[in-house]
Amino acid sequence: MHKFLTFVSSIRWQDILDITFNGYILFRLYALFRGTDTFRVLIGIAFLWLMQRMAVSMGLILTSWMMEGITAVAAIIVIVVFRNEIRSVFRARNIWSILWGLPHKHTRTPVEIISKSVYALAQQRIGALIVLPGRKDMEEVVQKGIPWDGHISTQMIKSIFWPNNPVHDGAAIVRGDRVAEVSAILPLSQRRDLPLVYGTRHRAAAGLAELTDALIIVVSEERGTVTIAKGSELRTIHTEKDFKLVLRRHLGIREDQAGYLKKRRIELSAAAVSSLLIVFLVWFSISRGFDAIKSFDIPIEYANLSPKLELLSSSVTSVRVYVTGSGALLRSIRPEQIRVRLDLGKAVAGTNDYAITEDHLSIPPGLSLKEIRPMVVDVTLDERIRKVLPVQADWVGKLPAGLILVRARITPPEVEVTGPRTVLDDIKTLYTTPIPLNNITDSGTTKTGVVLPSALLTLSPKSQEKVEVAYEAGRTD
Amino acid sequence: MKPGQIFKSIISSMAAILVALFQVALAQEGGKALPPPEKPASLMLARALMCEGIKEFEPHNQTIIFPAALGQAVCFTAFDPVPEKTEIYHNWYKRDQPRASFKLTLKPPKWASFSQIRLQSSDAGPWRVDITNANGKVFKTLRFSVTE
């Protein structure tokens, strides 16, 4: 009980937000893809991933590699193979319905009118082929017909399939309460077990039913029968009552609408809870499972150093940080994600001792600090001052025989440098970069740079980086 | 006291008073007071240079480059006037690090003196000589280089 309470108290608001957000994404994926092949394959991939994790935890190296590879390939295959289905899920939906709305079947399809029309056609021995799409995309398998977009009525259906109508061949596709297309060409089934009495119209219905989740209505002009094709099943429906029942079931229209809605609500609630639970378990396995310790060498960052002070030295330039967390999380952490930052805002000239605590540390969520070594850092600061120093030429090499340099004049003779007081106190002279003597044959001038003896020193902005050395040559006596 | 002795002392006192009065009168006759004694002239550095040697009390081959093979470097200084016997210093530095210090005595009315160091190839680099008095006041800094 104590452990449980400790665990609950350790959950941060960020964790709750994390779980809720990802749980909602999972739930939305379920709501959008429910009933599609994509969803079933995604479940399969999730199962593969679970197997892979189990193989890793059991030390089955080869299996885990194989599972990992299959999972990665399967994820790509899903996108490629089911691209149309994925597209149809997102297509025709605005961002609001993707993020919030629940997909529902079109309940507006007028079952009564379709039923009455179909049986009227059957009675008059007029052949007909009507497609009521399911959730799967049919674009790949149905050859696009003629756009119709007509409000469904008995007269319209009759007129479409009237033998002398130019569009009576092919299938009419019904979406909602409208005939969306006519004269659509359906793929023919290659099945050999179909009764011989079935002609091309029946084969087309069986072909589309095999490839999609659509329901196809076939009216035989020879026998005056009504046949329904769905999945691998071809069933002749003799009564209008049974026909309506099949249609309603396909369209998701229930007699007991209230009961259906309640069932649907329960199903979605269960899906929402399951999504949260799954995400919680994943979060737990990543952030809380199997505590491990890992050390990182993190360079110390200094902040808020007064412009009047100079950082001379510190006892260490980096500290070793030991953090604990789940092994999975620790493996994914890069040293750049951990920062040690010392605030030098209150530091003074001289040596400042800083005890490094968790306050100075920034570590990714889900990890906690175990130890820092060393715990104390000595930071030596010095007052930043300006000093004017004379510049002296640094001659090197050898003058030609008989030649001497009598005197040299440097312009400007002095430069101003900025740096720590303790460093500048010991410096009385600045020297030029070495000036070679070998090429000198007579009096002349040369321009050369000034060497700063410490990296902590900088030339003041008003000082020139180069000085001019004018020298006077003479002959030895 | 005898009467003769009293007479002598009166005479000598009167003579002293007369001499004093005479001196005051002479002074007043001049129309002004006696001038204050003159302040002695301060020590002045007349010449300072680096050279390869000294010949006949004069610097020989003034230069700012001393090849180590030359073996020596000389700092020559001449002071004029030298009001009183005093001491000056030649402080030799290589790259701001003190390498030698010479105390030289100067005598009135003027005085020239020099200091010199032996050179080795390890001495290559920029040098300077600060010419100072006993209090550390720098008269002049001479800069030169020793080359290999």
XYZ file of C-alpha atoms in Angstrom, chain A:
477
model
C 0.000 0.000 0.000
C 2.813 2.338 0.919
C 4.526 1.566 -2.403
C 1.334 2.281 -4.272
C 0.869 5.613 -2.531
C 4.511 6.505 -3.201
C 4.009 5.654 -6.833
C 0.816 7.713 -7.108
C 2.466 10.696 -5.429
C 5.391 10.498 -7.833
C 3.154 10.954 -10.878
C 3.547 14.464 -12.188
C 0.916 16.531 -13.996
C 3.070 16.232 -17.120
C 2.732 12.434 -16.916
C -1.053 12.687 -16.680
C -1.132 15.025 -19.660
C 1.221 12.706 -21.537
C -0.933 9.635 -20.952
C -4.217 11.434 -21.668
C -2.946 12.970 -24.898
C -1.511 9.750 -26.287
C -4.493 7.746 -25.063
C -6.783 10.088 -26.976
C -4.702 9.708 -30.136
C -4.988 5.927 -29.830
C -8.729 6.190 -29.262
C -9.122 8.439 -32.303
C -7.223 5.942 -34.437
C -9.610 3.260 -33.249
C -12.661 5.426 -33.924
C -11.488 6.359 -37.406
C -10.208 2.986 -38.575
C -12.598 0.668 -36.743
C -13.945 -2.053 -39.013
C -11.343 -1.485 -41.740
C -8.610 -3.825 -42.865
C -6.074 -1.221 -41.872
C -7.213 -1.459 -38.276
C -6.911 -5.213 -38.277
C -3.396 -5.031 -39.712
C -2.455 -2.356 -37.168
C -3.571 -4.694 -34.417
C -1.330 -7.311 -35.995
C 1.616 -4.927 -36.023
C 0.997 -4.015 -32.383
C 1.010 -7.709 -31.581
C 4.285 -8.140 -33.462
C 5.813 -5.253 -31.518
C 4.666 -6.823 -28.262
C 6.230 -10.100 -29.291
C 9.441 -8.306 -30.155
C 9.579 -6.656 -26.706
C 8.956 -9.994 -25.060
C 11.712 -11.577 -27.162
C 14.079 -8.791 -26.060
C 13.214 -9.256 -22.395
C 13.692 -13.005 -22.717
C 17.052 -12.545 -24.423
C 15.981 -14.094 -27.745
C 18.328 -12.033 -29.875
C 17.562 -13.547 -33.272
C 13.802 -13.551 -32.707
C 13.811 -9.978 -31.496
C 15.793 -8.859 -34.548
C 13.470 -10.698 -36.860
C 10.368 -9.323 -35.160
C 11.785 -5.838 -35.264
C 12.461 -6.138 -38.980
C 9.034 -7.600 -39.717
C 7.336 -4.863 -37.684
C 9.193 -2.154 -39.542
C 8.440 -3.681 -42.934
C 4.804 -4.315 -41.996
C 4.370 -0.683 -40.997
C 5.593 0.409 -44.420
C 3.439 -2.198 -46.160
C 0.333 -0.976 -44.337
C 0.894 2.535 -45.609
C 1.508 1.356 -49.168
C -1.178 -1.319 -49.421
C -3.881 0.477 -47.540
C -3.134 3.940 -48.743
C -6.539 4.253 -50.375
C -8.341 3.075 -47.286
C -6.328 5.443 -45.117
C -7.027 8.223 -47.571
C -10.745 7.486 -47.593
C -10.782 7.679 -43.785
C -9.326 11.141 -43.798
C -10.853 12.330 -47.018
C -14.128 14.194 -46.875
C -13.676 14.753 -43.172
C -12.841 18.107 -41.754
C -10.231 18.488 -39.040
C -12.918 18.688 -36.372
C -14.451 15.340 -37.300
C -10.977 13.763 -37.371
C -10.142 15.091 -33.911
C -13.512 14.794 -32.243
C -16.441 13.456 -34.269
C -17.446 9.812 -34.307
C -17.772 8.125 -37.686
C -21.204 6.766 -38.305
C -22.793 4.953 -41.161
C -25.168 6.787 -43.367
C -28.506 5.980 -41.868
C -30.278 8.183 -44.312
C -30.232 5.574 -47.065
C -33.920 4.983 -47.779
C -34.236 1.260 -47.289
C -37.970 1.293 -48.009
C -37.551 2.945 -51.397
C -34.701 0.701 -52.435
C -36.590 -2.362 -51.326
C -39.757 -1.381 -53.105
C -37.850 -0.459 -56.277
C -35.791 -3.636 -56.337
C -38.792 -5.923 -55.970
C -40.704 -3.900 -58.520
C -37.832 -4.391 -60.957
C -37.783 -8.081 -60.159
C -41.458 -8.376 -60.786
C -41.077 -6.686 -64.159
C -38.008 -8.855 -64.964
C -35.739 -5.890 -65.349
C -32.142 -6.638 -64.441
C -30.379 -4.365 -61.986
C -27.090 -4.105 -60.084
C -26.944 -1.781 -57.072
C -23.923 -1.282 -54.827
C -24.172 -0.088 -51.223
C -20.523 0.599 -50.194
C -19.200 -0.343 -46.783
C -16.208 1.305 -45.031
C -13.604 0.030 -47.450
C -12.473 2.108 -50.368
C -13.648 0.764 -53.739
C -11.731 3.127 -55.990
C -9.084 0.577 -56.881
C -11.509 -2.166 -57.884
C -14.472 -0.364 -59.412
C -14.111 1.235 -62.797
C -15.526 4.684 -62.348
C -18.990 5.088 -63.849
C -20.995 8.124 -64.840
C -21.586 10.615 -62.037
C -25.299 10.790 -61.299
C -25.894 12.313 -57.887
C -29.636 11.893 -57.961
C -31.962 11.712 -54.970
C -33.172 8.137 -54.608
C -36.709 7.427 -55.694
C -38.479 4.376 -57.056
C -38.950 6.077 -60.397
C -35.311 6.958 -60.652
C -34.109 3.440 -59.934
C -36.568 2.030 -62.404
C -35.555 4.507 -65.049
C -31.835 3.851 -64.561
C -32.238 0.137 -65.191
C -34.918 0.497 -67.881
C -33.623 -1.643 -70.759
C -33.615 1.173 -73.265
C -31.758 3.544 -70.948
C -28.164 4.010 -72.195
C -26.844 3.697 -68.613
C -28.779 0.581 -67.650
C -25.688 -1.627 -68.080
C -23.308 -1.633 -65.186
C -23.924 -0.924 -61.524
C -25.531 1.978 -59.723
C -23.616 3.042 -56.616
C -25.702 4.393 -53.754
C -24.184 6.672 -51.138
C -26.540 7.882 -48.426
C -29.804 8.924 -49.975
C -28.333 9.515 -53.415
C -27.379 7.492 -56.459
C -23.780 8.638 -56.775
C -22.783 6.873 -59.995
C -24.317 4.705 -62.689
C -22.827 2.381 -65.319
C -19.975 1.494 -62.976
C -18.022 -1.584 -64.037
C -17.422 -4.112 -61.269
C -14.667 -6.736 -61.210
C -15.849 -10.213 -62.162
C -15.430 -13.063 -59.751
C -13.164 -15.903 -60.816
C -14.926 -18.364 -58.582
C -15.769 -21.723 -60.163
C -18.326 -22.761 -57.584
C -20.949 -20.249 -58.604
C -24.182 -21.763 -59.954
C -24.335 -21.876 -63.718
C -27.523 -19.902 -63.709
C -25.616 -16.870 -62.513
C -24.663 -14.617 -65.356
C -22.269 -11.703 -65.676
C -24.295 -9.474 -63.359
C -24.042 -12.030 -60.536
C -20.352 -12.601 -61.189
C -19.721 -8.859 -61.013
C -21.610 -8.673 -57.708
C -19.643 -11.623 -56.320
C -16.357 -10.097 -57.567
C -16.856 -6.790 -55.757
C -18.156 -8.506 -52.606
C -15.004 -10.605 -52.458
C -12.737 -7.575 -52.593
C -14.648 -5.096 -50.413
C -17.180 -4.956 -47.623
C -19.841 -3.533 -49.901
C -23.300 -5.044 -50.258
C -24.414 -5.635 -53.813
C -27.995 -6.155 -54.894
C -28.595 -8.154 -58.064
C -31.978 -8.369 -59.786
C -32.118 -11.198 -62.293
C -34.034 -10.348 -65.424
C -34.289 -14.044 -66.415
C -35.672 -15.344 -63.112
C -36.995 -12.190 -61.492
C -35.088 -12.926 -58.255
C -33.284 -10.631 -55.893
C -29.829 -11.757 -54.769
C -27.595 -10.136 -52.205
C -23.792 -10.481 -52.400
C -21.645 -9.710 -49.387
C -18.246 -11.132 -48.607
C -18.148 -14.578 -50.133
C -21.862 -15.101 -49.773
C -24.469 -14.876 -52.518
C -27.970 -15.223 -51.168
C -31.298 -14.991 -52.909
C -33.816 -13.092 -50.789
C -37.361 -14.004 -51.503
C -39.279 -11.599 -49.317
C -39.123 -7.860 -49.073
C -39.104 -8.115 -45.289
C -35.919 -10.195 -45.242
C -34.393 -7.901 -47.820
C -34.999 -4.856 -45.650
C -33.507 -6.658 -42.687
C -30.295 -7.420 -44.589
C -30.080 -3.854 -45.859
C -30.620 -2.380 -42.413
C -27.980 -4.641 -40.935
C -25.501 -3.592 -43.594
C -26.309 0.087 -43.166
C -26.185 -0.121 -39.382
C -29.841 0.786 -39.006
C -31.378 -0.980 -36.077
C -34.973 -1.438 -35.174
C -33.945 -0.903 -31.597
C -32.069 2.324 -32.264
C -31.848 3.266 -28.589
C -30.366 -0.099 -27.696
C -27.951 0.146 -30.573
C -26.791 3.580 -29.536
C -26.317 2.376 -25.991
C -24.280 -0.571 -27.172
C -22.235 1.706 -29.369
C -21.643 4.084 -26.487
C -20.475 1.216 -24.306
C -18.185 0.006 -27.077
C -16.608 3.430 -27.527
C -16.263 3.906 -23.773
C -14.534 0.546 -23.527
C -12.268 1.567 -26.411
C -11.448 4.852 -24.664
C -10.628 3.113 -21.381
C -8.571 0.486 -23.215
C -6.638 3.187 -25.063
C -5.822 4.934 -21.797
C -4.854 1.649 -20.196
C -2.582 0.661 -23.074
C -0.871 4.041 -23.087
C -0.540 3.926 -19.305
C 1.128 0.515 -19.515
C 3.496 1.693 -22.240
C 4.293 4.833 -20.216
C 4.837 2.756 -17.119
C 7.132 0.295 -18.905
C 9.170 3.154 -20.356
C 9.332 5.579 -17.467
C 8.983 3.406 -14.390
C 9.939 -0.089 -15.280
C 13.246 -1.672 -14.322
C 15.217 1.121 -12.687
C 18.719 1.504 -14.028
C 21.546 3.953 -13.393
C 23.578 5.657 -16.054
C 26.320 8.258 -15.794
C 26.928 11.189 -18.104
C 29.842 13.628 -18.221
C 28.149 16.982 -18.544
C 30.074 20.210 -19.162
C 29.218 22.985 -16.717
C 27.471 26.032 -18.151
C 27.983 29.379 -16.438
C 25.311 32.042 -16.561
C 24.777 35.629 -15.451
C 28.460 36.438 -15.053
C 28.863 40.143 -14.400
C 30.553 41.963 -17.289
C 32.962 43.412 -14.729
C 34.202 39.954 -13.825
C 36.214 37.415 -15.727
C 36.092 33.648 -15.291
C 39.677 32.703 -14.582
C 39.366 29.033 -13.801
C 37.176 26.383 -12.282
C 38.208 23.281 -10.396
C 36.435 21.130 -12.993
C 35.006 21.820 -16.399
C 32.474 19.010 -16.302
C 30.724 16.927 -13.704
C 29.648 13.317 -13.779
C 25.907 13.042 -13.338
C 24.337 9.736 -12.301
C 20.671 9.478 -13.204
C 18.169 6.726 -12.583
C 15.188 5.677 -14.641
C 13.951 2.894 -16.807
C 16.546 1.219 -18.958
C 14.559 1.970 -22.108
C 14.424 5.660 -21.269
C 18.084 5.833 -20.273
C 19.148 4.195 -23.518
C 17.383 6.893 -25.502
C 18.913 9.800 -23.563
C 21.734 11.785 -25.135
C 24.193 13.760 -22.987
C 23.026 17.022 -24.640
C 19.641 16.527 -22.995
C 21.190 16.946 -19.549
C 22.462 20.371 -18.515
C 24.342 21.643 -15.492
C 24.026 25.391 -15.160
C 25.676 27.544 -12.501
C 24.291 30.997 -11.842
C 27.248 33.326 -11.256
C 24.991 36.320 -10.664
C 26.069 36.599 -7.024
C 29.685 35.574 -7.534
C 32.484 37.881 -6.415
C 36.105 38.316 -7.453
C 38.166 35.473 -6.010
C 37.273 31.846 -5.429
C 33.586 30.952 -5.188
C 32.465 27.537 -3.972
C 29.325 26.104 -5.537
C 27.638 22.987 -4.219
C 25.932 21.453 -7.244
C 22.422 20.363 -6.431
C 19.348 19.259 -8.337
C 18.447 22.948 -8.747
C 21.427 23.402 -11.047
C 20.469 20.383 -13.100
C 18.101 19.980 -16.009
C 17.243 16.376 -16.857
C 14.570 14.927 -19.141
C 11.238 13.973 -17.551
C 11.021 10.461 -16.203
C 14.594 10.459 -14.909
C 15.792 11.382 -11.459
C 19.154 12.449 -10.121
C 21.118 9.886 -8.196
C 24.444 11.591 -7.633
C 26.770 14.304 -8.908
C 30.554 14.091 -8.752
C 32.212 16.287 -7.696
C 29.535 17.902 -5.598
C 31.446 21.155 -5.139
C 32.951 23.283 -7.881
C 35.411 26.086 -7.183
C 35.019 28.932 -9.616
C 37.719 31.592 -9.600
C 36.701 34.981 -10.873
C 38.651 38.149 -11.258
C 37.901 41.792 -11.792
C 38.054 42.817 -15.414
C 40.287 45.881 -15.912
C 41.925 47.864 -18.682
C 45.631 48.482 -18.874
C 47.829 50.422 -21.269
C 50.973 48.471 -22.087
C 54.048 49.364 -24.144
C 54.677 47.324 -27.273
C 58.149 45.944 -27.949
C 59.399 44.454 -31.197
C 60.340 40.791 -31.017
C 63.178 40.444 -33.509
C 64.240 37.004 -34.668
C 66.743 35.628 -37.135
C 70.036 37.053 -38.200
C 70.958 40.373 -39.743
C 73.197 40.376 -42.818
C 76.867 40.664 -41.901
C 78.008 44.173 -41.036
C 74.476 45.473 -40.557
C 73.098 46.638 -37.235
C 69.766 48.059 -36.164
C 70.490 51.254 -34.287
C 66.996 51.967 -33.048
C 63.364 51.149 -33.680
C 60.199 53.122 -33.128
C 56.778 51.526 -32.753
C 53.571 53.354 -33.638
C 51.487 53.395 -31.569
C 53.990 52.777 -28.803
C 51.265 51.525 -26.444
C 48.016 49.588 -26.715
C 45.170 49.126 -24.296
C 44.132 45.630 -23.297
C 41.269 44.307 -21.189
C 41.496 41.299 -18.923
C 41.551 39.936 -15.384
C 43.446 42.060 -12.885
C 45.600 39.206 -11.623
C 46.711 38.404 -15.153
C 47.362 41.995 -16.170
C 49.238 42.809 -12.949
C 52.088 40.532 -14.045
C 52.288 41.852 -17.575
C 54.470 44.922 -18.161
C 55.106 44.633 -21.894
C 53.360 43.322 -24.971
C 55.465 41.934 -27.790
C 54.893 41.956 -31.492
C 54.709 38.833 -33.535
C 58.271 37.777 -34.367
C 59.817 40.081 -36.981
C 62.439 38.346 -39.137
C 65.761 40.140 -39.503
C 67.090 38.117 -42.405
C 65.505 40.200 -45.142
C 66.490 43.589 -43.732
C 69.101 45.391 -45.791
C 68.376 48.978 -44.896
C 66.192 51.215 -42.754
C 62.484 50.696 -43.242
C 59.111 49.977 -41.732
C 56.992 46.928 -41.253
C 53.506 46.245 -39.930
C 53.015 43.475 -37.474
C 50.509 42.164 -34.987
C 50.589 42.267 -31.209
C 50.708 38.978 -29.335
C 48.403 38.714 -26.323
C 50.116 36.445 -23.785
C 46.850 35.076 -22.353
C 43.617 33.933 -23.910
C 41.858 35.897 -21.187
C 43.124 39.173 -22.609
C 41.519 41.154 -25.381
C 42.606 44.274 -27.171
C 40.375 47.233 -26.369
C 38.230 48.285 -29.294
C 40.099 51.541 -29.649
C 43.470 49.745 -29.939
C 44.707 48.710 -33.348
C 45.426 45.071 -33.997
C 48.596 45.926 -35.899
C 51.444 48.301 -35.104
C 54.014 49.877 -37.378
C 57.697 49.295 -36.619
C 60.093 51.821 -38.123
C 63.732 50.760 -37.839
C 66.980 52.509 -38.552
C 69.813 50.404 -39.895
C 73.500 51.178 -39.735
C 76.897 49.630 -40.372
C 79.200 48.235 -37.730
C 82.402 50.124 -37.139
